Amino acid sequence: MHTILLTGGAGFIGSHLTRLFVKKYPQYKIVNLDKLTYAGNLENLRDIENEANYQFVKGDITDLDFLRKLFAAHQFTAVLHCAAESHVDRSITDPLAFITTNVLGTGSLLLAAKEAWAGDMENKIFYHISTDEVYGSLGAAGFFTEETAYDPRSPYSASKASSDHMVRAFYHTYKLPVKISNCSNNYGPFHFPEKLIPLCIHNIINNKPLPIYGKGENVRDWLYVEDHAAAIDVVFHNGKIGETYNIGGHNEWTNIDLVKELCRQMDEKLGKEKGTSEKLITYVTDRAGHDLRYAIDATKLKEELGWIPSLQFEEGISKTIDWYLANSEWLTHVTSGDYQKYYNQQYHNQ
Ligand code: NAD
Ligand code: TYD
């Protein structure tokens, strides 16, 4: 039995994780705490919002008094911490927002859990969801393991690295029962269209340029979001307290090859002549401090807990495109208003 505080459940990964836990564990109670920033959208959870074991609470993880009251009201036995500012480009224009939410917010959550669980840490779990970007940038060879030294290089990854360190500090100092996982780039349904894959799908649908930073040679290791949620489920239930697990797809793509694959599949699905969407590819100014390559070694997760990704990339991308094509209303809702302002600012000269 668990009563789980799941933060950031209205976001991309959080909504998939909420759905998985609400459906798979009807005996658990899941309380989704989300501030509903531009990235949080309750439309992501429409299919489970009336489930008896699910509750939504609007609130901010940086508000310690609010968190104390929430812990007192619900007697949580576990935290699944997904809430964060998550987009590297936004962290370059507004680093303080990332320090506030990712560092101060995680610190506040740790403190609230420590206070609520003082004297009885038995059967409690504080699970912190993190990223492979904390490890920095790889050259052409090698992989990130759990032992790779942290070397964050963007305000986003530095804020996530800080929060990871703080989680470990609470484990060593106060014996808070923590778990951490560091995952590679996710893709799939409900992904906000400021990130590369949903942005390109959106722009291909609307016949708009596909902005490729620099030469498009940067490499990311892509994992289908439901596979990430499944890995979190495995670590939550079977992972060891105090341990870190890397999660990745062994699925490396240069940005340009990935966007070309998207174009190929979308031409087919939209009945367009081969090569039509590729003509939209536009090389733009590179991201400042753009990390060259991320690649995860997920051997520990495979050997200790038996997790492997279920989907091949071409299949995952095909499912993802189909979802976006079938959910044009969702896309229209999230690409109006504030997003439009961000988009114009980010790409205005390019
Ligand atoms: P997202 O930006 O889609 O969602 C973040 C959610 O957090 C939103 O619902 C937002 O409203 C909420 N939130 C933001 N600030 C908050 C605050 N102060 N209080 C309460 N809620 C707040 O992010 P995502 O892509 O789903 O990422 C979720 C987590 O997974 C993050 O911690 C991220 O670092 C990590 N991660 C993401 C990826 C990826 O590829 N997206 C990969 C590895 C790890
Ligand atoms: P992104 O989806 O922002 O994830 P992250 O930076 O966290 O890996 O970007 C993925 C890659 O795509 C990254 O190398 C930056 C690049 N990119 C572009 O080339 N053009 C774009 O418009 C965006 C948003 C990203």
PDB file of N, CA and C in Angstrom, residues 178-215:
ATOM      1  N   VAL A 178      16.036   7.496  -0.174  1.00  0.00           N
ATOM      2  CA  VAL A 178      15.918   8.065  -1.523  1.00  0.00           C
ATOM      3  C   VAL A 178      16.267   7.045  -2.601  1.00  0.00           C
ATOM      4  N   LYS A 179      15.764   7.303  -3.795  1.00  0.00           N
ATOM      5  CA  LYS A 179      16.194   6.617  -5.014  1.00  0.00           C
ATOM      6  C   LYS A 179      16.279   7.700  -6.095  1.00  0.00           C
ATOM      7  N   ILE A 180      17.219   7.529  -7.022  1.00  0.00           N
ATOM      8  CA  ILE A 180      17.365   8.492  -8.124  1.00  0.00           C
ATOM      9  C   ILE A 180      17.470   7.717  -9.422  1.00  0.00           C
ATOM     10  N   SER A 181      16.833   8.208 -10.481  1.00  0.00           N
ATOM     11  CA  SER A 181      17.173   7.676 -11.801  1.00  0.00           C
ATOM     12  C   SER A 181      17.484   8.829 -12.740  1.00  0.00           C
ATOM     13  N   ASN A 182      18.452   8.573 -13.626  1.00  0.00           N
ATOM     14  CA  ASN A 182      18.886   9.565 -14.609  1.00  0.00           C
ATOM     15  C   ASN A 182      18.602   9.004 -15.994  1.00  0.00           C
ATOM     16  N   CYS A 183      17.684   9.649 -16.693  1.00  0.00           N
ATOM     17  CA  CYS A 183      17.220   9.099 -17.973  1.00  0.00           C
ATOM     18  C   CYS A 183      17.669   9.946 -19.156  1.00  0.00           C
ATOM     19  N   SER A 184      17.755   9.294 -20.296  1.00  0.00           N
ATOM     20  CA  SER A 184      18.085   9.977 -21.541  1.00  0.00           C
ATOM     21  C   SER A 184      16.850  10.706 -22.092  1.00  0.00           C
ATOM     22  N   ASN A 185      16.972  11.312 -23.273  1.00  0.00           N
ATOM     23  CA  ASN A 185      15.868  12.074 -23.880  1.00  0.00           C
ATOM     24  C   ASN A 185      14.638  11.209 -24.117  1.00  0.00           C
ATOM     25  N   ASN A 186      13.502  11.699 -23.682  1.00  0.00           N
ATOM     26  CA  ASN A 186      12.230  10.988 -23.897  1.00  0.00           C
ATOM     27  C   ASN A 186      11.487  11.565 -25.097  1.00  0.00           C
ATOM     28  N   TYR A 187      10.634  10.723 -25.712  1.00  0.00           N
ATOM     29  CA  TYR A 187       9.721  11.214 -26.743  1.00  0.00           C
ATOM     30  C   TYR A 187       8.437  10.406 -26.646  1.00  0.00           C
ATOM     31  N   GLY A 188       7.359  10.970 -27.222  1.00  0.00           N
ATOM     32  CA  GLY A 188       6.077  10.257 -27.204  1.00  0.00           C
ATOM     33  C   GLY A 188       4.915  11.236 -27.107  1.00  0.00           C
ATOM     34  N   PRO A 189       3.693  10.710 -26.909  1.00  0.00           N
ATOM     35  CA  PRO A 189       2.507  11.559 -26.809  1.00  0.00           C
ATOM     36  C   PRO A 189       2.601  12.561 -25.648  1.00  0.00           C
ATOM     37  N   PHE A 190       1.912  13.676 -25.767  1.00  0.00           N
ATOM     38  CA  PHE A 190       1.821  14.731 -24.735  1.00  0.00           C
ATOM     39  C   PHE A 190       3.138  15.470 -24.519  1.00  0.00           C
ATOM     40  N   HIS A 191       4.063  15.383 -25.467  1.00  0.00           N
ATOM     41  CA  HIS A 191       5.348  16.080 -25.347  1.00  0.00           C
ATOM     42  C   HIS A 191       5.146  17.508 -25.829  1.00  0.00           C
ATOM     43  N   PHE A 192       5.513  18.468 -25.008  1.00  0.00           N
ATOM     44  CA  PHE A 192       5.254  19.872 -25.349  1.00  0.00           C
ATOM     45  C   PHE A 192       6.069  20.278 -26.582  1.00  0.00           C
ATOM     46  N   PRO A 193       5.426  20.916 -27.563  1.00  0.00           N
ATOM     47  CA  PRO A 193       6.100  21.146 -28.854  1.00  0.00           C
ATOM     48  C   PRO A 193       7.109  22.295 -28.871  1.00  0.00           C
ATOM     49  N   GLU A 194       7.914  22.376 -27.802  1.00  0.00           N
ATOM     50  CA  GLU A 194       9.103  23.229 -27.819  1.00  0.00           C
ATOM     51  C   GLU A 194      10.335  22.333 -27.920  1.00  0.00           C
ATOM     52  N   LYS A 195      10.172  21.040 -27.636  1.00  0.00           N
ATOM     53  CA  LYS A 195      11.280  20.091 -27.715  1.00  0.00           C
ATOM     54  C   LYS A 195      11.359  19.563 -29.147  1.00  0.00           C
ATOM     55  N   LEU A 196      12.552  19.073 -29.543  1.00  0.00           N
ATOM     56  CA  LEU A 196      12.831  18.827 -30.953  1.00  0.00           C
ATOM     57  C   LEU A 196      11.759  17.987 -31.683  1.00  0.00           C
ATOM     58  N   ILE A 197      11.423  16.814 -31.146  1.00  0.00           N
ATOM     59  CA  ILE A 197      10.548  15.907 -31.908  1.00  0.00           C
ATOM     60  C   ILE A 197       9.127  16.470 -32.078  1.00  0.00           C
ATOM     61  N   PRO A 198       8.452  16.868 -30.985  1.00  0.00           N
ATOM     62  CA  PRO A 198       7.093  17.409 -31.198  1.00  0.00           C
ATOM     63  C   PRO A 198       7.097  18.739 -31.957  1.00  0.00           C
ATOM     64  N   LEU A 199       8.173  19.526 -31.798  1.00  0.00           N
ATOM     65  CA  LEU A 199       8.263  20.786 -32.554  1.00  0.00           C
ATOM     66  C   LEU A 199       8.289  20.500 -34.056  1.00  0.00           C
ATOM     67  N   CYS A 200       9.110  19.509 -34.443  1.00  0.00           N
ATOM     68  CA  CYS A 200       9.212  19.189 -35.871  1.00  0.00           C
ATOM     69  C   CYS A 200       7.919  18.575 -36.391  1.00  0.00           C
ATOM     70  N   ILE A 201       7.277  17.720 -35.587  1.00  0.00           N
ATOM     71  CA  ILE A 201       6.001  17.144 -36.047  1.00  0.00           C
ATOM     72  C   ILE A 201       4.997  18.280 -36.273  1.00  0.00           C
ATOM     73  N   HIS A 202       4.922  19.186 -35.308  1.00  0.00           N
ATOM     74  CA  HIS A 202       3.993  20.322 -35.402  1.00  0.00           C
ATOM     75  C   HIS A 202       4.301  21.169 -36.636  1.00  0.00           C
ATOM     76  N   ASN A 203       5.598  21.415 -36.859  1.00  0.00           N
ATOM     77  CA  ASN A 203       5.961  22.287 -37.977  1.00  0.00           C
ATOM     78  C   ASN A 203       5.759  21.598 -39.327  1.00  0.00           C
ATOM     79  N   ILE A 204       5.979  20.292 -39.380  1.00  0.00           N
ATOM     80  CA  ILE A 204       5.725  19.583 -40.651  1.00  0.00           C
ATOM     81  C   ILE A 204       4.228  19.656 -40.970  1.00  0.00           C
ATOM     82  N   ILE A 205       3.400  19.433 -39.935  1.00  0.00           N
ATOM     83  CA  ILE A 205       1.934  19.508 -40.165  1.00  0.00           C
ATOM     84  C   ILE A 205       1.569  20.885 -40.707  1.00  0.00           C
ATOM     85  N   ASN A 206       2.229  21.930 -40.162  1.00  0.00           N
ATOM     86  CA  ASN A 206       1.869  23.304 -40.527  1.00  0.00           C
ATOM     87  C   ASN A 206       2.757  23.901 -41.611  1.00  0.00           C
ATOM     88  N   ASN A 207       3.600  23.029 -42.229  1.00  0.00           N
ATOM     89  CA  ASN A 207       4.427  23.490 -43.338  1.00  0.00           C
ATOM     90  C   ASN A 207       5.350  24.646 -42.945  1.00  0.00           C
ATOM     91  N   LYS A 208       5.907  24.555 -41.721  1.00  0.00           N
ATOM     92  CA  LYS A 208       6.799  25.612 -41.220  1.00  0.00           C
ATOM     93  C   LYS A 208       8.236  25.076 -41.176  1.00  0.00           C
ATOM     94  N   PRO A 209       9.250  25.980 -41.117  1.00  0.00           N
ATOM     95  CA  PRO A 209      10.645  25.524 -41.104  1.00  0.00           C
ATOM     96  C   PRO A 209      10.947  24.597 -39.927  1.00  0.00           C
ATOM     97  N   LEU A 210      11.880  23.656 -40.150  1.00  0.00           N
ATOM     98  CA  LEU A 210      12.329  22.752 -39.087  1.00  0.00           C
ATOM     99  C   LEU A 210      13.705  23.248 -38.639  1.00  0.00           C
ATOM    100  N   PRO A 211      13.774  23.955 -37.491  1.00  0.00           N
ATOM    101  CA  PRO A 211      15.041  24.594 -37.098  1.00  0.00           C
ATOM    102  C   PRO A 211      16.040  23.597 -36.533  1.00  0.00           C
ATOM    103  N   ILE A 212      17.176  23.448 -37.206  1.00  0.00           N
ATOM    104  CA  ILE A 212      18.241  22.547 -36.740  1.00  0.00           C
ATOM    105  C   ILE A 212      19.377  23.422 -36.217  1.00  0.00           C
ATOM    106  N   TYR A 213      19.728  23.243 -34.947  1.00  0.00           N
ATOM    107  CA  TYR A 213      20.795  24.041 -34.357  1.00  0.00           C
ATOM    108  C   TYR A 213      22.148  23.593 -34.919  1.00  0.00           C
ATOM    109  N   GLY A 214      22.985  24.583 -35.276  1.00  0.00           N
ATOM    110  CA  GLY A 214      24.336  24.275 -35.765  1.00  0.00           C
ATOM    111  C   GLY A 214      24.263  23.408 -37.001  1.00  0.00           C
ATOM    112  N   LYS A 215      25.082  22.321 -36.979  1.00  0.00           N
ATOM    113  CA  LYS A 215      25.119  21.449 -38.174  1.00  0.00           C
ATOM    114  C   LYS A 215      24.217  20.231 -38.026  1.00  0.00           C
TER     115      LYS A 215
END
